[in-house]
Amino acid sequence: RTTLTAGVALATALAGPALANDELREYANELFEPIPLSTPDLANGNMVTRQRVDLGAMLFFDPRMSRSGLFSCQSCHNVGTGGVDGLETSIGHGWQAGPRNSPTVFNAVFNVAQFWDGRAADLAEQATGPVQAGVEMNNTPERVIATLNSMQAYVDAFQEAFPGEEDPVTFDNFALAIEAFEATLTTPNSRFDQFLMGADSLDEQELAGLNAFIDQGCAACHAGVNMGGQDYYPFGLVERPGANVLPEGDRGRFAVTETAIDDYVFRAAPLRNIELTAPYFHSGAVWDLEEAVAVMGVAQLGAELSEQEISDIAAFLRTLTGEIPEVVHPVLPTRTADTPLPEP
Ligand code: HEM
Ligand code: HEM
């Protein structure tokens, strides 16, 4: 894995006494990138128009997209609480607990692929998953389309978002609209980003934490604009965590690629807004950020970090909280006699 090697080489080169502020900033700018201030373009060519974003917001908040009429994307990715549900693993249809912790939708647009194991290429592909997942929204594309077509305001909104299409109310367009909305859920201007851009926005402990984050080798895997989300690594690269943290039944990317080398391989978790998104890891087994840092040290680096290093790194990670987007809950179209009824 080239990123890992390059990162480790850089981290090794940096080992030694703490760097002076400007040098540290320079190195940090080689490894990380501030979150852009404007909404990013989408690699699949999906257009982030106002009409698509507004429609996507409606769909994101509408629980009638689920079979029970109870679960919306917002149920598990609450945009008022860091884009997560704050549960160890998500609860969905029929009060079933899913197998994994809900990752934040904030800045998800910057991840190389979606889900803990990267099994969806982009946000549009991702959005078709939860609607159909039995433990999430337990719906069918046909039932979603019937629901949407039963309310004229939705039909109009699809026509405005996808002009020129003869029959724009499709499951593909449903996903594209949600993706456009999610592309707006970015959190620029964290104190760390201000530091990258030249401000003296970090205090001494946070600078020490940044230094340790690079020096210890965390940045070898958690790099780029999302400080993670950019590549895949074995969870337990050096030492496999206990089954309470890394449940044996979930083998990560192995299920996606079915190659032995991907056993227990997961996407390096993005660390943006990490102070808002407890509990941690795909198992959601760890509630305390300091403990998550210590687990990483042992599992990924074979390093027993000192109490001081752990608290410095955690202090640094808390500077990754950006400006949270103000999302207005849309008023949703009223049901009609044709709208499918909620089903248990
Ligand atoms: C993963 C969006 C509904 C629970 C994700 C991700 C996105 C997302 C973008 C990937 C984030 C990343 O990989 O960093 C949506 C949208 C939804 C929706 C747009 C509505 C259409 C739900 C619901 C639940 C849920 C209702 C809970 C019942 C989860 C979980 C994961 C996930 C547990 C991680 C799954 C895995 O990695 O295997 N969602 N979500 N989501 N979401 Fe949702
Ligand atoms: C997850 C921090 C080193 C790969 C995490 C999480 C944190 C973290 C806080 C949990 C994120 C969340 O649940 O949202 C750190 C720190 C490190 C470090 C402070 C240095 C001490 C590394 C290294 C690698 C790596 C060197 C790669 C070899 C991963 C992966 C995950 C992860 C794959 C996801 C684990 C899962 O499936 O639950 N990291 N990390 N990390 N990190 Fe690290």
Coordinates of N, CA and C and ligand atoms in Angstrom, one line a residue, residues 116 213 217-218 221-222 233 235 237 266-269 271 274 280-282 289 292-293 296 300-301 305 313, ligand 2:
W116 N -18.2 1.6 5.8 CA -17.0 1.2 6.6 C -16.1 0.4 5.7
F213 N 0.5 13.1 16.3 CA -0.4 12.4 15.3 C 0.5 12.1 14.0
G217 N 2.7 8.2 13.4 CA 2.3 7.5 12.2 C 0.8 7.4 11.9
C218 N 0.0 8.1 12.8 CA -1.5 8.1 12.5 C -1.8 8.7 11.1
C221 N -2.3 6.8 7.7 CA -3.6 6.3 7.3 C -4.7 7.3 7.3
H222 N -4.6 8.2 8.2 CA -5.6 9.3 8.3 C -5.1 10.6 7.7
Y233 N -7.2 -0.3 5.2 CA -6.1 -0.9 6.0 C -6.7 -2.0 6.9
F235 N -7.8 -3.5 10.2 CA -8.0 -3.1 11.5 C -7.4 -4.1 12.4
L237 N -3.7 -4.0 12.3 CA -2.5 -4.2 11.4 C -1.4 -4.8 12.2
F266 N -10.7 -2.4 6.7 CA -11.8 -1.3 6.7 C -11.2 0.0 6.1
R267 N -12.1 0.9 5.8 CA -11.6 2.2 5.3 C -11.1 2.9 6.6
A268 N -9.9 3.6 6.4 CA -9.5 4.4 7.5 C -10.6 5.4 7.8
A269 N -11.1 5.4 9.0 CA -12.2 6.2 9.3 C -11.9 7.7 9.2
L271 N -11.7 11.4 10.3 CA -11.7 12.0 11.6 C -12.2 13.4 11.8
I274 N -14.7 14.4 14.8 CA -14.7 13.2 15.6 C -15.3 13.4 17.0
Y280 N -17.2 5.1 18.9 CA -16.3 4.9 17.8 C -16.1 3.5 17.3
F281 N -15.5 3.4 16.1 CA -15.2 2.2 15.4 C -16.5 1.6 14.8
H282 N -16.3 0.7 13.8 CA -17.5 0.2 13.1 C -18.4 -0.6 14.1
L289 N -13.1 9.2 23.4 CA -12.1 9.5 22.3 C -10.7 9.1 22.7
A292 N -10.3 5.5 22.2 CA -10.2 5.2 20.8 C -8.8 5.4 20.3
V293 N -8.2 6.5 20.7 CA -6.8 6.8 20.3 C -5.8 5.8 20.8
M296 N -6.1 2.6 18.8 CA -5.4 2.7 17.5 C -3.9 2.6 17.7
Q300 N -2.8 -0.4 15.5 CA -2.3 -0.1 14.2 C -0.8 0.2 14.2
L301 N -0.3 0.6 15.3 CA 1.1 1.0 15.4 C 1.9 0.2 16.3
L305 N 0.9 4.3 23.6 CA 1.1 5.8 23.8 C 1.0 6.2 25.3
I313 N -3.1 14.1 21.6 CA -3.7 13.7 20.3 C -5.2 13.9 20.3
Ligands
HEM2 C1 -10.4 4.4 13.1 C2 -7.5 7.6 15.3 C3 -3.6 5.3 13.5 C4 -6.5 3.0 10.4 C5 -9.9 5.4 13.9 C6 -10.7 6.1 14.9 C7 -9.9 7.0 15.5 C8 -8.6 6.8 14.9 C9 -10.3 8.0 16.5 C10 -12.2 5.9 15.1 C11 -13.0 6.8 14.1 C12 -14.5 6.6 14.2 O1 -15.0 5.6 14.7 O2 -15.2 7.4 13.6 C13 -6.2 7.2 15.1 C14 -5.0 7.7 15.7 C15 -3.9 7.0 15.3 C16 -4.4 6.1 14.2 C17 -5.0 8.8 16.8 C18 -2.5 7.1 15.7 C19 -2.2 6.9 17.1 C20 -4.1 4.5 12.4 C21 -3.2 3.8 11.5 C22 -4.0 3.2 10.6 C23 -5.4 3.5 11.0 C24 -1.7 3.9 11.5 C25 -3.7 2.3 9.4 C26 -2.6 1.4 9.5 C27 -7.8 3.1 10.9 C28 -8.9 2.3 10.4 C29 -10.0 2.7 11.2 C30 -9.6 3.7 12.1 C31 -8.9 1.2 9.3 C32 -11.5 2.1 11.1 C33 -11.6 1.0 12.2 C34 -12.9 0.4 12.2 O3 -13.2 -0.4 11.2 O4 -13.7 0.6 13.1 N1 -8.6 5.9 14.0 N2 -5.8 6.3 14.1 N3 -5.4 4.3 12.1 N4 -8.2 3.9 11.9 FE1 -7.0 5.1 13.0

